[in-house]
PDB file of C-alpha atoms in Angstrom:
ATOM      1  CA  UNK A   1       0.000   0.000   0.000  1.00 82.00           C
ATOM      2  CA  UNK A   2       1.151   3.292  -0.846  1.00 90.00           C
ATOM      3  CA  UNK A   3       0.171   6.943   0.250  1.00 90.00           C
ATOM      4  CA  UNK A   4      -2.966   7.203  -2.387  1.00 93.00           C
ATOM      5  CA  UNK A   5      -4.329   3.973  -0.978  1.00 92.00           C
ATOM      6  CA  UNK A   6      -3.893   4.834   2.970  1.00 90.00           C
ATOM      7  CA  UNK A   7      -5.560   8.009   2.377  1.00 91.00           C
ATOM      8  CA  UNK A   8      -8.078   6.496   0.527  1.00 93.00           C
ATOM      9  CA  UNK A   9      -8.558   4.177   3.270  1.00 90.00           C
ATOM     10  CA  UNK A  10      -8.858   7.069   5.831  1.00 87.00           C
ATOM     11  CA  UNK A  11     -11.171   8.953   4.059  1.00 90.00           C
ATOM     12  CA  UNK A  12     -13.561   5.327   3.609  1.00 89.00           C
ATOM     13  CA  UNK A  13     -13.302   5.115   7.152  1.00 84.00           C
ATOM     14  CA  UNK A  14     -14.914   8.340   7.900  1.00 81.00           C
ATOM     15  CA  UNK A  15     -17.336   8.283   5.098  1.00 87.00           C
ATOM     16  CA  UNK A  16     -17.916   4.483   3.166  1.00 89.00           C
ATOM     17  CA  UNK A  17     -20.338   6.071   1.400  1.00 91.00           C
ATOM     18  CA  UNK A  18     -18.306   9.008  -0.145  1.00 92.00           C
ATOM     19  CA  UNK A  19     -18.896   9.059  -3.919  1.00 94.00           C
ATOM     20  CA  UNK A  20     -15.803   8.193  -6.023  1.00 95.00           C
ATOM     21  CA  UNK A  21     -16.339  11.337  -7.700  1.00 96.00           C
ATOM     22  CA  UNK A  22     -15.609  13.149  -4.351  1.00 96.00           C
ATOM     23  CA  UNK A  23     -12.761  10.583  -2.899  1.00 95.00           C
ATOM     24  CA  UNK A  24     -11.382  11.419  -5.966  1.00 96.00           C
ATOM     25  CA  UNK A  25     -11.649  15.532  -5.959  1.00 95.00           C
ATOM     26  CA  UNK A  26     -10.683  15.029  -2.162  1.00 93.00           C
ATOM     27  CA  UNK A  27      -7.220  13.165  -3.241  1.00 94.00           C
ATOM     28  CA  UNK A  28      -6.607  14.986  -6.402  1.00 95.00           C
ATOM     29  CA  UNK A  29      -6.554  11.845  -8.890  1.00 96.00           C
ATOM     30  CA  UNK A  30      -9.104  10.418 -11.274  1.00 96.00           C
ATOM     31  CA  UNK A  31     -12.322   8.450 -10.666  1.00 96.00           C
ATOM     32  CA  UNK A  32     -10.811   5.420 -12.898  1.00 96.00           C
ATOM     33  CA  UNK A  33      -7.582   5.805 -10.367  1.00 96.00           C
ATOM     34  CA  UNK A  34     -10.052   5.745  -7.056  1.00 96.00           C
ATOM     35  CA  UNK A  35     -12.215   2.489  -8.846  1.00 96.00           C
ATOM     36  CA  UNK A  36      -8.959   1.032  -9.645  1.00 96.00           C
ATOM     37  CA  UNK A  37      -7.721   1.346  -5.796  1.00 95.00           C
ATOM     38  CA  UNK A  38     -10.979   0.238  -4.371  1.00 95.00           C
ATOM     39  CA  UNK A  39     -11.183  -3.131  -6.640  1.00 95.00           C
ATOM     40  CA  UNK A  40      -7.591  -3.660  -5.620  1.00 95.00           C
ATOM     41  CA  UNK A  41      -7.573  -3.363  -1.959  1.00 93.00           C
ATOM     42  CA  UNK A  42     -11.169  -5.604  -1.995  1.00 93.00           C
ATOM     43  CA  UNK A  43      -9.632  -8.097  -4.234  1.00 93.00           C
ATOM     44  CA  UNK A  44      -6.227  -7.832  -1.778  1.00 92.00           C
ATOM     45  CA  UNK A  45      -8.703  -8.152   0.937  1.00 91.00           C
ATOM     46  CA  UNK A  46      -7.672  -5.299   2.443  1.00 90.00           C
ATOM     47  CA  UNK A  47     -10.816  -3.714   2.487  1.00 91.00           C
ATOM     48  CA  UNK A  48     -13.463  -6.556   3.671  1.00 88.00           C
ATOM     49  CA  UNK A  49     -16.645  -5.077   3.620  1.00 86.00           C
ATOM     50  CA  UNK A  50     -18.857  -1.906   4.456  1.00 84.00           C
ATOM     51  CA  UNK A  51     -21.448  -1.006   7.103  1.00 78.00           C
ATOM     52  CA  UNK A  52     -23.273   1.222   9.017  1.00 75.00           C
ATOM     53  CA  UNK A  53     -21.949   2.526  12.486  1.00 70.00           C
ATOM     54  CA  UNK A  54     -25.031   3.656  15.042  1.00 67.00           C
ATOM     55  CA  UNK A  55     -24.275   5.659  17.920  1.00 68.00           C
ATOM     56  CA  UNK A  56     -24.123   3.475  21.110  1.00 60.00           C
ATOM     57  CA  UNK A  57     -27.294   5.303  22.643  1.00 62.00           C
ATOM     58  CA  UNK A  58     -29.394   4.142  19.351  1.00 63.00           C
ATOM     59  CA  UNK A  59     -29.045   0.575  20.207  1.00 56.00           C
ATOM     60  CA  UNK A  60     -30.407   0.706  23.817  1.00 61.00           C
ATOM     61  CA  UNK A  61     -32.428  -2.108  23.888  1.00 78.00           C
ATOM     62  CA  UNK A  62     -29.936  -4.855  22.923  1.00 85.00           C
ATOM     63  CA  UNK A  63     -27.472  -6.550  25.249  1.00 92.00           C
ATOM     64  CA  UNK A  64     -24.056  -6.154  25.113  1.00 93.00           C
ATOM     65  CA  UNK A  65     -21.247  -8.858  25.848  1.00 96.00           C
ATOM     66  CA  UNK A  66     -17.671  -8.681  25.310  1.00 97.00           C
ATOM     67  CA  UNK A  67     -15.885 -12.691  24.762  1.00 97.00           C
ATOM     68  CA  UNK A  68     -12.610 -12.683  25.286  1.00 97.00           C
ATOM     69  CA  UNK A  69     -11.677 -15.946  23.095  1.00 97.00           C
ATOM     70  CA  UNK A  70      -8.127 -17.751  22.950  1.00 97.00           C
ATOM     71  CA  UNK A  71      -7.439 -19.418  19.911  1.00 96.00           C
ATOM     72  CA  UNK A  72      -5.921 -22.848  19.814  1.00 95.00           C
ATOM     73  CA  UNK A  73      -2.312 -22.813  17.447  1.00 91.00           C
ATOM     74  CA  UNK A  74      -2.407 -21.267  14.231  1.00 92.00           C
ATOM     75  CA  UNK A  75      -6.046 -21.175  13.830  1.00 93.00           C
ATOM     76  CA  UNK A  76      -6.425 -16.971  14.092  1.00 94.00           C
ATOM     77  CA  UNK A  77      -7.266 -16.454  10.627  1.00 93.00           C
ATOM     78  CA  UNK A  78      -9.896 -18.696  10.667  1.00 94.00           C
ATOM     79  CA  UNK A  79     -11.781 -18.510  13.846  1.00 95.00           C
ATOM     80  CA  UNK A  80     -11.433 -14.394  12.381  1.00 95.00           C
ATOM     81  CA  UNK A  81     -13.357 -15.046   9.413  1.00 92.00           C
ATOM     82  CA  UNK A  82     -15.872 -17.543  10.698  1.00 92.00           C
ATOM     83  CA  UNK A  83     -16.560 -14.628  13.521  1.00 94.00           C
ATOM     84  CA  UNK A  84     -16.625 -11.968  10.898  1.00 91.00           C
ATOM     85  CA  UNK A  85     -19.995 -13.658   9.723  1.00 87.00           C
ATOM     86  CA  UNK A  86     -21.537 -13.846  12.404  1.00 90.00           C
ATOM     87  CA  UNK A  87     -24.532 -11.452  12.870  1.00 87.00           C
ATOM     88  CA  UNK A  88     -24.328 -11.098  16.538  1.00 92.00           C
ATOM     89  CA  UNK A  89     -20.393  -9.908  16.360  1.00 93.00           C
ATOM     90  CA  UNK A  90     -21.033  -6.349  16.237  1.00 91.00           C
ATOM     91  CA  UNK A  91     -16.887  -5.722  16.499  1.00 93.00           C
ATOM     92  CA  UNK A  92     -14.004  -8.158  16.663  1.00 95.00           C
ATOM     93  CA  UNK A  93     -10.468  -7.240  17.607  1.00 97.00           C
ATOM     94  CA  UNK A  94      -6.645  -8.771  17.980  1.00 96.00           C
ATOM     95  CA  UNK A  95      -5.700  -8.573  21.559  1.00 94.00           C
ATOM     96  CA  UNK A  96      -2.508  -9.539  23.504  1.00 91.00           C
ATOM     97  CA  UNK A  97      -2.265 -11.548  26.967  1.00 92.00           C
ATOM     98  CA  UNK A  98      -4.098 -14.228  28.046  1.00 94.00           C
ATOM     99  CA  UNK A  99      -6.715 -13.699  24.753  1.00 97.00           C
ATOM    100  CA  UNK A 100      -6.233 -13.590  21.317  1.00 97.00           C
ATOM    101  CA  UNK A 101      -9.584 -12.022  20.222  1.00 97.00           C
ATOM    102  CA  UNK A 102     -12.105  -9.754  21.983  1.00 97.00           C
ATOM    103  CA  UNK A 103     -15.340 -10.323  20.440  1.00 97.00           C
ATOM    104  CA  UNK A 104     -18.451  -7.395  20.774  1.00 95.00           C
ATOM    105  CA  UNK A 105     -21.667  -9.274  20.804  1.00 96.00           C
ATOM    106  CA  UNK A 106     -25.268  -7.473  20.492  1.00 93.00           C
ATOM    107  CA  UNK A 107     -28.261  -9.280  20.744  1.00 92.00           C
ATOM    108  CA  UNK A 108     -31.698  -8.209  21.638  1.00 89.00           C
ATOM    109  CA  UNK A 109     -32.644 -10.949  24.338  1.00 92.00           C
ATOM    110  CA  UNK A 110     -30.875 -12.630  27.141  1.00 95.00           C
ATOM    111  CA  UNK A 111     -32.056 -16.038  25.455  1.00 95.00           C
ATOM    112  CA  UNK A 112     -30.530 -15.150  22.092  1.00 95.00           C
ATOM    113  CA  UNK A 113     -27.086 -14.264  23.983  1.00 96.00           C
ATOM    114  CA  UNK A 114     -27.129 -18.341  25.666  1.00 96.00           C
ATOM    115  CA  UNK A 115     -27.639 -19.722  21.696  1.00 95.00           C
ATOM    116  CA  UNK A 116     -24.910 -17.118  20.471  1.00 95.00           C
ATOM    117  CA  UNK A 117     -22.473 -18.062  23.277  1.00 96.00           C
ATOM    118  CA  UNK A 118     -23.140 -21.683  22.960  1.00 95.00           C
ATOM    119  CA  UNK A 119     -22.674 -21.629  19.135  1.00 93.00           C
ATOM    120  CA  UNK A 120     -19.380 -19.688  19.177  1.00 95.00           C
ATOM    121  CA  UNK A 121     -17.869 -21.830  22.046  1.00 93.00           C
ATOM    122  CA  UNK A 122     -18.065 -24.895  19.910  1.00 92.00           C
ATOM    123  CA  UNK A 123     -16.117 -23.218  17.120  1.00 94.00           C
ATOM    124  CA  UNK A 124     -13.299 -25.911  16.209  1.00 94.00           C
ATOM    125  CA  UNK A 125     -10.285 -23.721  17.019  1.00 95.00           C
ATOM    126  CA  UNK A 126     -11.569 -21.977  20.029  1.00 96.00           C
ATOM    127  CA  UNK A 127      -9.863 -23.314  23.031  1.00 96.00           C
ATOM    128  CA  UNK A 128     -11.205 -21.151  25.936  1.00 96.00           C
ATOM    129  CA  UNK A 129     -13.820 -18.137  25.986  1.00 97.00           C
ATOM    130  CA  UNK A 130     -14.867 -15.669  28.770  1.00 97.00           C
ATOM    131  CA  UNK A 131     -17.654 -13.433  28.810  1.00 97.00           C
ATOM    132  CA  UNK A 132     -18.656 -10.341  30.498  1.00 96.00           C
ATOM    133  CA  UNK A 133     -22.048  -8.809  29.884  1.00 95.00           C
ATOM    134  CA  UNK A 134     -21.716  -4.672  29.432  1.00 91.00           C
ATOM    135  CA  UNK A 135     -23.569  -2.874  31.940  1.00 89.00           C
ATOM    136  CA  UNK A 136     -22.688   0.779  31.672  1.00 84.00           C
ATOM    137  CA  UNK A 137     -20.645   2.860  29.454  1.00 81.00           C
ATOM    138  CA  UNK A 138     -18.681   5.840  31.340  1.00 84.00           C
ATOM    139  CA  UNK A 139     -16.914   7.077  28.545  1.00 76.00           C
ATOM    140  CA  UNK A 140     -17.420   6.933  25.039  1.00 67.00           C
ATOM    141  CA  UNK A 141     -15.190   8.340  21.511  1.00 60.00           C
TER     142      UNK A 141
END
């Protein structure tokens, strides 16, 4: 990756929705140049995927959970993109210590949390999980 292609990047992270037209006034190149980048970096799998980000407060009503998940040998990648499509995995993220992962989970009922935790446990290449449910949020970005 280059300069053009992180600052594409940045400006797809604030906006994934930001006309090519635009990215491409925005970083001074063509719109062929920006397509090109974008089918690049998705075929390079550098860029996965886009979504929509709601504000904490707009999702009041579902539970939160945070599972802390370590990952038995080399089996990251995978346990990564099986947990990628999950619905209930709001956020996933690399960690260091005890856990490998840190998985977000949102789900609107208690019940639907048990069948979510009982499905991802039994992921071949998870060796150990621990979850907390989220209670309060003191500080937000």
């Amino acid at each position: 990756m280059d300069t053009l292609d992180r600052n594409l990047l940045g400006l797809l992270r604030a906006d994934a929705r930001m006309s090519v037209a635009t990215l491409a006034k925005k970083l001074d190149v063509s719109r062929g140049t920006i397509d090109n980048r974008i089918q690049k970096l998705e075929e390079r799998g550098v860029i996965l995927g886009y979504t929509v980000r709601l504000r904490p407060e707009a999702e009041t009503e579902d539970i939160v959970a945070w599972m802390s998940i370590a990952v038995e040998g080399h089996e990251t990648r995978k346990i990564v993109n099986l947990l990628m499509g999950e619905p209930s995995v709001a956020g996933l993220h690399d960690t260091n210590g005890r856990w490998d992962l840190l998985a977000e989970l949102r789900v609107p009922t208690i019940d639907q949390l048990s069948e979510v935790l009982d499905r991802l446990r039994t992921l071949k290449g998870i060796a150990a999980t621990e979850t907390s449910i989220h209670l309060k949020t003191f500080k937000a970005l």
